[in-house]
Tab-separated table of C-alpha atoms in Angstrom:
chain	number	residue	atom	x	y	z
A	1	UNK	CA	-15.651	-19.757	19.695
A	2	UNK	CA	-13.753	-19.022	16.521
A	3	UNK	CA	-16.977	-16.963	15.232
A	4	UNK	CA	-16.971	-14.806	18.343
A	5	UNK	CA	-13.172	-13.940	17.684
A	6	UNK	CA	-14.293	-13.537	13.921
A	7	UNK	CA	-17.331	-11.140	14.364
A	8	UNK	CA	-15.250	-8.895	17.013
A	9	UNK	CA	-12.610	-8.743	14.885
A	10	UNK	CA	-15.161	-7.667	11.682
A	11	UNK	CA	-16.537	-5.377	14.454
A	12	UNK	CA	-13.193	-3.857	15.120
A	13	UNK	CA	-12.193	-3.039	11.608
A	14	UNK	CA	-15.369	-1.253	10.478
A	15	UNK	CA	-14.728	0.798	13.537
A	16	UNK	CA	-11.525	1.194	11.960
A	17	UNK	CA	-12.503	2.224	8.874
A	18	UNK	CA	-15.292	4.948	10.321
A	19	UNK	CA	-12.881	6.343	12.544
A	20	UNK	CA	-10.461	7.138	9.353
A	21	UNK	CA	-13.308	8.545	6.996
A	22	UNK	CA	-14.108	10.786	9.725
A	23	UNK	CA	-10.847	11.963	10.705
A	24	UNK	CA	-10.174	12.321	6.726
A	25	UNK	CA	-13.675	14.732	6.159
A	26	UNK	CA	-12.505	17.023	9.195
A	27	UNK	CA	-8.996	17.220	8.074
A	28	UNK	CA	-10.226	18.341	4.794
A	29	UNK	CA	-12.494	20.682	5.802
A	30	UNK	CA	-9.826	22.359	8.033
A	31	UNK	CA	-7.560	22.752	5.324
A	32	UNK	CA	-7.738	26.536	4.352
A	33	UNK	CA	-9.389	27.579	0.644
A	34	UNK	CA	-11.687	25.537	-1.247
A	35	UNK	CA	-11.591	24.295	-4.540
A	36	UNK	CA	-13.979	27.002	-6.306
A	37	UNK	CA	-10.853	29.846	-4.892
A	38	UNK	CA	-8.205	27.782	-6.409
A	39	UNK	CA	-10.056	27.582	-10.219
A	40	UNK	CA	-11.208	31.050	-9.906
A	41	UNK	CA	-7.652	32.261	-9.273
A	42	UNK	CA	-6.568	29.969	-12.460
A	43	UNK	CA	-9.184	31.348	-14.370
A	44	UNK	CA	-8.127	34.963	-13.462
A	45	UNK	CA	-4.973	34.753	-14.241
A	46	UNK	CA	-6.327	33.005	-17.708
A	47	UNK	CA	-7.567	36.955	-18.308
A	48	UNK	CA	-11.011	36.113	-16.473
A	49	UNK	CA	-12.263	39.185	-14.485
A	50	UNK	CA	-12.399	38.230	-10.697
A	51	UNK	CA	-16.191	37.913	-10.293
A	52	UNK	CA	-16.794	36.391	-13.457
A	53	UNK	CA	-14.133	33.921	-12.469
A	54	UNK	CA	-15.657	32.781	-9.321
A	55	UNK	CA	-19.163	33.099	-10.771
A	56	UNK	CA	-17.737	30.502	-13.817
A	57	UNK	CA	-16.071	28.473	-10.584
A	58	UNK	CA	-19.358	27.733	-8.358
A	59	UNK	CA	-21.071	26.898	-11.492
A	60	UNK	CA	-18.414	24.400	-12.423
A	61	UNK	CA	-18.090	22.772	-9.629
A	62	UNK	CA	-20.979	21.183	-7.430
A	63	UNK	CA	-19.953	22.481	-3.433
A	64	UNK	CA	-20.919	25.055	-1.045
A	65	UNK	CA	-18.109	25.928	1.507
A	66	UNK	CA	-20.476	27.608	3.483
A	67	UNK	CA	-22.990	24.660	4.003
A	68	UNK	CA	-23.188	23.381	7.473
A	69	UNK	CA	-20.838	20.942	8.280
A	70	UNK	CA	-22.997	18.084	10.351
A	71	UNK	CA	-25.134	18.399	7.223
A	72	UNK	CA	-22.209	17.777	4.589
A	73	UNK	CA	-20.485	15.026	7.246
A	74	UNK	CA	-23.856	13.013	7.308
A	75	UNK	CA	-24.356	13.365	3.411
A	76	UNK	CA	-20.782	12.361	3.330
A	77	UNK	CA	-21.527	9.167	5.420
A	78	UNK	CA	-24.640	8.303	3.549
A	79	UNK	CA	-22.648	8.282	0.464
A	80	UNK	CA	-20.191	6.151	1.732
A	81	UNK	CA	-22.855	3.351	3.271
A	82	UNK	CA	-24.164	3.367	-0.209
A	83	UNK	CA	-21.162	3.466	-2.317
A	84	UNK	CA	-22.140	6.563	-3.621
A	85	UNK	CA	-18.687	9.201	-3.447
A	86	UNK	CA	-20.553	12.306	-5.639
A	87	UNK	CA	-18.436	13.114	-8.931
A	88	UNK	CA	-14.857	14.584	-8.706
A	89	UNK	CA	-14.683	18.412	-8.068
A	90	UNK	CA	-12.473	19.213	-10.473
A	91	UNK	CA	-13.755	16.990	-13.084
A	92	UNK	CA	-17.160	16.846	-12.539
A	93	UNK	CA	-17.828	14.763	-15.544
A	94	UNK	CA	-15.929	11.481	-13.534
A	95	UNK	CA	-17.312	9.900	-10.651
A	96	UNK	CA	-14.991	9.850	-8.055
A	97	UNK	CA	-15.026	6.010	-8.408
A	98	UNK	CA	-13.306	6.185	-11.850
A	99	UNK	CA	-11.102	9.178	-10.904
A	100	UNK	CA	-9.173	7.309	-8.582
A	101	UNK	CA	-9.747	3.919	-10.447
A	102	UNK	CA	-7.785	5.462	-12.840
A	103	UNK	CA	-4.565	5.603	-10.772
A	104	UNK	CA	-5.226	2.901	-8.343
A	105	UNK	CA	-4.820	-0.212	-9.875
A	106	UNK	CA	-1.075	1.000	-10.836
A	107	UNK	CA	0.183	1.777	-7.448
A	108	UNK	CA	-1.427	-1.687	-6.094
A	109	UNK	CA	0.462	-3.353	-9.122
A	110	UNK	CA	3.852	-2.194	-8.574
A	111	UNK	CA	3.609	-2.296	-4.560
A	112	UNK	CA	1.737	-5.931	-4.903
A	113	UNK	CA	4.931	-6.895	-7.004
A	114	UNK	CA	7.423	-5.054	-4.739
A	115	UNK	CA	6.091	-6.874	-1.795
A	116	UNK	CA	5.696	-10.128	-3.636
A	117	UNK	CA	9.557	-9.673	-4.822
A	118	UNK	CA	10.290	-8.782	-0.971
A	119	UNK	CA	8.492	-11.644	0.050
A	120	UNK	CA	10.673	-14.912	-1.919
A	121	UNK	CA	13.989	-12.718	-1.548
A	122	UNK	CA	13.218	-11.412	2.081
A	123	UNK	CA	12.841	-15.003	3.498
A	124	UNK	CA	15.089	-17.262	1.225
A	125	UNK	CA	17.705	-15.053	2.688
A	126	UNK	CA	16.734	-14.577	6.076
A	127	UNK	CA	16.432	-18.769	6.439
A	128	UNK	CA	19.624	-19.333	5.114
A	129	UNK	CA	20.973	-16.572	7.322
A	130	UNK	CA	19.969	-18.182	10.007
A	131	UNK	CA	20.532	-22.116	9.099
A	132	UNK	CA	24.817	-20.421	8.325
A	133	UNK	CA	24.156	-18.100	11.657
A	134	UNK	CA	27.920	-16.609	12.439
A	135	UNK	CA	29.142	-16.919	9.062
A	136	UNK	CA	30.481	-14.587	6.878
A	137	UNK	CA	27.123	-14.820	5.064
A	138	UNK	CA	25.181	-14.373	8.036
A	139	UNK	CA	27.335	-11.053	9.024
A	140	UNK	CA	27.020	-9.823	5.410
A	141	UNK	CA	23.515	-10.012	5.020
A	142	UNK	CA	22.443	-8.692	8.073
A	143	UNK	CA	24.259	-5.679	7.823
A	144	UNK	CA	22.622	-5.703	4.293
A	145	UNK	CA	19.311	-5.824	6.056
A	146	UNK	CA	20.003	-3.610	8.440
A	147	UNK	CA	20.831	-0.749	5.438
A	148	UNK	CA	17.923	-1.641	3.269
A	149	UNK	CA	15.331	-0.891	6.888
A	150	UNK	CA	17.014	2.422	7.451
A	151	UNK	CA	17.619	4.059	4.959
A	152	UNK	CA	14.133	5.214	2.994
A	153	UNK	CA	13.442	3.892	-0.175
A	154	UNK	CA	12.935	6.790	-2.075
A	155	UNK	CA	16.648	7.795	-1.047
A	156	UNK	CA	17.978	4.284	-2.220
A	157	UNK	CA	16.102	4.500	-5.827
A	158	UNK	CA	17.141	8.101	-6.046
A	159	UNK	CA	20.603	6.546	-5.827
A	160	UNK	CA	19.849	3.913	-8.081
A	161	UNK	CA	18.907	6.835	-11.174
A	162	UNK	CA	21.596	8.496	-10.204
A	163	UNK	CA	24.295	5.794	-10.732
A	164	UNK	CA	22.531	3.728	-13.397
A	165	UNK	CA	21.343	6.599	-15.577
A	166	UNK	CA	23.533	9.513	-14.514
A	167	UNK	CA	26.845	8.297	-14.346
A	168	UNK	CA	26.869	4.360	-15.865
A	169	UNK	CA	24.568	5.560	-18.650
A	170	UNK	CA	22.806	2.057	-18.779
A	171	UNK	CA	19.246	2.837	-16.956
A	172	UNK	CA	16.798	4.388	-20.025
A	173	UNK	CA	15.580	6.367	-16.915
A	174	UNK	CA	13.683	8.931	-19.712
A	175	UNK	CA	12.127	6.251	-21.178
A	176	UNK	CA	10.804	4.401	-18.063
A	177	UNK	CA	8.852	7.430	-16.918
A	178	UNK	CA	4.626	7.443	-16.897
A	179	UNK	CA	2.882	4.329	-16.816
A	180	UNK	CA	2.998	2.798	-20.328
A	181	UNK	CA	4.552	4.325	-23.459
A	182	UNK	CA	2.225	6.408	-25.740
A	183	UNK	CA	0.867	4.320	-28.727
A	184	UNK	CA	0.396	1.006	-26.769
A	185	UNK	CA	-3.037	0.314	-26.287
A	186	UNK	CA	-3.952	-1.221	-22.991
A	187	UNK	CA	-5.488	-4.759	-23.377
A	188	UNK	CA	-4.838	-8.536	-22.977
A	189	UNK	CA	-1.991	-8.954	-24.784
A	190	UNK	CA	1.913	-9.740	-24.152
A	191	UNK	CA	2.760	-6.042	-25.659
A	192	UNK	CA	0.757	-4.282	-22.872
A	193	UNK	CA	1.882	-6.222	-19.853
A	194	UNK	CA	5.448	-6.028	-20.925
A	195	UNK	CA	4.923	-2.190	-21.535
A	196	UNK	CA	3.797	-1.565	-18.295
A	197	UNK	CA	6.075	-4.064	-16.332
A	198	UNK	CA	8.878	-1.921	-18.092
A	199	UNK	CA	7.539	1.114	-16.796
A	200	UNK	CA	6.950	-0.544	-13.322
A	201	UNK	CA	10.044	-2.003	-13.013
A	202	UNK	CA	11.627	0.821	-10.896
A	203	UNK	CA	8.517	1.406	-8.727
A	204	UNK	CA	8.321	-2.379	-7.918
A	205	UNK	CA	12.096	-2.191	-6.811
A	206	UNK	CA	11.580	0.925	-4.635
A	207	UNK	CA	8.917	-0.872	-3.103
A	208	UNK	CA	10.542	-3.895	-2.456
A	209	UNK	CA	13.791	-2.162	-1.019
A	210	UNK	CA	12.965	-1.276	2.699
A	211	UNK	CA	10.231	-4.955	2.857
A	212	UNK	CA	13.106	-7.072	1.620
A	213	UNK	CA	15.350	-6.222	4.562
A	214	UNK	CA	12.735	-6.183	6.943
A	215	UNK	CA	12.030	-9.373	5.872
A	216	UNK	CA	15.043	-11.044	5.760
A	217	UNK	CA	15.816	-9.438	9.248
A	218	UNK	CA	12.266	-10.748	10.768
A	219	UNK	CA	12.759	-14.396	8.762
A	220	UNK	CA	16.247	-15.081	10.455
A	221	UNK	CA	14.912	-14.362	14.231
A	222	UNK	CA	12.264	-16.938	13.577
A	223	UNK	CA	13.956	-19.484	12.079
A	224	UNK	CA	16.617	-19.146	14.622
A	225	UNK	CA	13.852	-19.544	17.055
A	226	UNK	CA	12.265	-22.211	15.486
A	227	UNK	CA	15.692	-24.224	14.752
A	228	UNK	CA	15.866	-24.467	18.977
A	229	UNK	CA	12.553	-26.099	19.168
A	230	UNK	CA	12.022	-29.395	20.389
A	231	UNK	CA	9.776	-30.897	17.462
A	232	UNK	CA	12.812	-30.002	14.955
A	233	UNK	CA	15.656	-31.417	17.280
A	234	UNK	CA	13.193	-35.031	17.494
A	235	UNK	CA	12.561	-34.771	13.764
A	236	UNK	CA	16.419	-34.563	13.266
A	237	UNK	CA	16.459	-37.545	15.673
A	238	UNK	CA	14.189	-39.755	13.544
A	239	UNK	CA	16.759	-39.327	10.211
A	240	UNK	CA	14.223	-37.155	8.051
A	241	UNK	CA	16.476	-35.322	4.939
A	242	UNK	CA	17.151	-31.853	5.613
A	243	UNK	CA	14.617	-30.084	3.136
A	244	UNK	CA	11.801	-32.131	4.426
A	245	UNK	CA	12.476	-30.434	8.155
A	246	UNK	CA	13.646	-27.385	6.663
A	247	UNK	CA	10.152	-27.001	4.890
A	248	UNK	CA	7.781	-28.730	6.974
A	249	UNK	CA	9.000	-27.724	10.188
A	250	UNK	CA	11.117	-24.667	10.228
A	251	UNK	CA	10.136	-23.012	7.109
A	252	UNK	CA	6.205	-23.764	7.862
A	253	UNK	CA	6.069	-22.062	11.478
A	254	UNK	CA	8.944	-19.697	10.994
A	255	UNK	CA	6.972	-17.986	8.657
A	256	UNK	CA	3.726	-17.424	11.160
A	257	UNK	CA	4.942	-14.560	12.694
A	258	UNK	CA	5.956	-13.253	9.294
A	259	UNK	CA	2.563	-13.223	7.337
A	260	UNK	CA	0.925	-10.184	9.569
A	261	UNK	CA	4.137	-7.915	8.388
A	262	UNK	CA	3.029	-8.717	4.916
A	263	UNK	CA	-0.420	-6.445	5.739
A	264	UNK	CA	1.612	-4.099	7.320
A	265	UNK	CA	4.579	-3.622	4.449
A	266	UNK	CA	1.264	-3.534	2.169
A	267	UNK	CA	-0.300	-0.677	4.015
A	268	UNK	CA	3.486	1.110	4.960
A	269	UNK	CA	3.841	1.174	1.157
A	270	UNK	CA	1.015	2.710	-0.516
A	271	UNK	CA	1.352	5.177	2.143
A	272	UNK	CA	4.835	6.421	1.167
A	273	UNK	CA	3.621	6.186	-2.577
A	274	UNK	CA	3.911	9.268	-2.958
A	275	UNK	CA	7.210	10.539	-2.804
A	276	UNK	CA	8.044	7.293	-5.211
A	277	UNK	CA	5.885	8.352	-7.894
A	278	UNK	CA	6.953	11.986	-7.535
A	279	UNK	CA	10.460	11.058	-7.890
A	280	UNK	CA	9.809	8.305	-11.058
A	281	UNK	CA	6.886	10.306	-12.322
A	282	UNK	CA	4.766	7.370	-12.526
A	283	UNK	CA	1.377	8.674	-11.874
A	284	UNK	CA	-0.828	6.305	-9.659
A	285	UNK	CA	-2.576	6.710	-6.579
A	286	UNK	CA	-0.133	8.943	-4.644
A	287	UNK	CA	0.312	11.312	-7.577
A	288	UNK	CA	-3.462	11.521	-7.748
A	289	UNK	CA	-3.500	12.429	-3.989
A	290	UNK	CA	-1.238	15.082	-4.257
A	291	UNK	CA	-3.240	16.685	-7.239
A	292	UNK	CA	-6.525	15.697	-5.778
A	293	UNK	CA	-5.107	17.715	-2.455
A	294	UNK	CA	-3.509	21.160	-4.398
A	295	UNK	CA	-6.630	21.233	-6.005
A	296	UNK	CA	-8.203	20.911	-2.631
A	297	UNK	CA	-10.657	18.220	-4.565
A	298	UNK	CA	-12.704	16.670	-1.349
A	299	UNK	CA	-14.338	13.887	-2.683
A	300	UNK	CA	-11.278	12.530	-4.511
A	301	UNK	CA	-8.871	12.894	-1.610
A	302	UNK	CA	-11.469	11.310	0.438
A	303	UNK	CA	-12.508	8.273	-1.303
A	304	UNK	CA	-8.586	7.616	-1.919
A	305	UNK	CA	-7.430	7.968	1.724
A	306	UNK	CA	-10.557	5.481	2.883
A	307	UNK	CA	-9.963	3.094	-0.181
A	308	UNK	CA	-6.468	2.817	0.796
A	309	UNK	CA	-6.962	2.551	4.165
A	310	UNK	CA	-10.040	-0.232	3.820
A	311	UNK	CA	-7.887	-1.963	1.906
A	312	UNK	CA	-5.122	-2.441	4.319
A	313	UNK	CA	-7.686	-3.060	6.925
A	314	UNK	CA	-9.542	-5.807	5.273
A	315	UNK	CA	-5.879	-7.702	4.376
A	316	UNK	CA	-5.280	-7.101	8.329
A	317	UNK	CA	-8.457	-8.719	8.984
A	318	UNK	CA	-8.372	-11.594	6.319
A	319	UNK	CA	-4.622	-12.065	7.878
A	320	UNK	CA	-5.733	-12.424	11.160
A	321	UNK	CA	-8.624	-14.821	10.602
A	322	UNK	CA	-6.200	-17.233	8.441
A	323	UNK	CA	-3.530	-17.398	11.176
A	324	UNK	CA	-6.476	-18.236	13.931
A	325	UNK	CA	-7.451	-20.989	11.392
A	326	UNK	CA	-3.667	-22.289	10.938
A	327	UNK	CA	-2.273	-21.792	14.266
A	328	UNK	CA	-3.445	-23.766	17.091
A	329	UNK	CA	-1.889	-21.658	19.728
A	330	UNK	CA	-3.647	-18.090	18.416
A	331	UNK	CA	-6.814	-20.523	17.542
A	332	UNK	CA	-7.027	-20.676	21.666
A	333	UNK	CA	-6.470	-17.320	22.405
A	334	UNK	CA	-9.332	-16.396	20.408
A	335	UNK	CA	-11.058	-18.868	22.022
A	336	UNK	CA	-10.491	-17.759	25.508
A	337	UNK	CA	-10.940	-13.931	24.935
């Protein structure tokens, strides 16, 4: 039954997601120093005496590096069933919900609008790659494809500065920087979104660099595939126009394969956020990781990794479930397991 497959699969990803909040709380707690070492030693070298420096530390900030670990990994998990991450360590006045809601929502905007951008370019080109398959088209583009997968995206946008600001002169790289300019007030309005689309614009392309080839590459295999099928060669047969087969028939099942790659490029992306935002200096989530790990901040980098990685899970999951729902042939796998 198709609620069997579904509960299994709901079963599997909050396995998932355990398995990564654990292995996050033991890799930080391996880490050597703790945060109330790191502000003591900025407070010393502030002109704080050592011991009054640690003593102003521990009473800053809320955590005991010396409690027992099962007792801080089951607190850990109870905060986590209830949605309760504790306060930031370094900010203590923030939850560490709105510490990292801060950042987030700007790194899923620009990779949600890389991947989108990906998404129409990736497969218009990869279908008519394959539809003109041994053309010059065909050749160009895939060797396009082929550059834009291997080569990393933060070396391709690094390229992109240097030639458009460096030497053309014609990318306002300085001005681009951060995530909307100082004076505009965030709100509902056409001056805000265009703000911050401006300052997105190179994230968005650094995002969509390495999906857009991958995409295109993936998109001409299937329709290839696809274009040999029997049910297109019949509909040929029966005189329907060319964009009605190219979108109900080719276009339609070409892409099934296709949509689980979108959860991945999702997940592959805000991963490597954070050499992007490094390199623009547009602070969202992977800046705040970074910070959050320097400052050896617990509950921050914790929260972020399992947010993150919860979030990819659940689009794997809700992925899944709508390709058994539109594909017959998965539909009886799931089924039969």
């Amino acid at each position: 039954m198709w609620t069997s497959y579904a509960f299994r699969r709901v079963c599997q990803s909050v396995f998932v997601i355990w398995l990564v909040a654990t292995i996050t709380f033991l890799l930080m707690h391996l880490m050597p120093g703790d945060p109330i070492e790191i502000m003591a030693g900025r407070l010393n070298s502030a002109g704080m005496s050592h011991d009054q420096a640690m003593a102003t530390a521990a009473n800053i900030i809320s955590y005991d590096p010396n409690a027992n670990v099962w007792v801080q990994y089951l607190e850990f998990m109870r905060g986590l069933v209830t949605f309760d991450l504790g306060n930031s360590l370094t900010n203590p006045s923030k939850t560490v919900f709105e510490h990292v809601m801060e950042y987030l929502p700007w790194t899923l905007f620009a990779v949600g609008a890389g991947v989108v951008l990906a998404v129409v370019v990736g497969l218009s080109v990869g279908m008519a790659m394959a539809y003109r398959r041994g053309s010059w088209f065909d050749h160009a583009m895939t060797s396009v494809g082929s550059f834009l997968t291997g080569v990393p995206n933060y070396i391709l946008i690094a390229a992109v500065i240097v030639v458009g600001y460096t030497m053309l002169g014609v990318l306002p790289f300085l001005d681009m920087r951060g995530r909307i300019t100082a004076g505009v007030e965030p709100g509902f309005d056409f001056v805000f979104f265009g703000d911050a689309i401006f300052h997105a614009i190179l994230p968005i392309i650094a995002f969509a660099f390495t999906a857009t080839g991958s995409f295109m590459l993936n998109m001409k295999a299937a329709t290839t595939e696809v274009l040999t099928e029997d049910y297109v060669t019949v509909a040929q047969a029966r005189g329907l126009k060319a964009g009605r087969i190219s979108r109900s028939y080719v276009g339609r099942n070409a892409m099934l394969p296709i949509i689980p790659q979108i959860a991945l490029q999702l997940g592959t992306l805000v991963g490597g956020s954070i050499v992007i935002e490094q390199i623009l200096q547009y602070p969202g989530a992977g800046q705040m990781l970074m910070e959050a790990i320097s400052n050896r901040d617990y509950p921050v980098v914790q929260a972020a990794v399992i947010i993150l990685a919860t979030s990819v899970v659940i689009a794997s999951l809700i992925v899944d479930l709508f390709l058994v729902r539109i594909d017959p042939r998965i539909k009886s796998e799931g089924q039969d397991a």
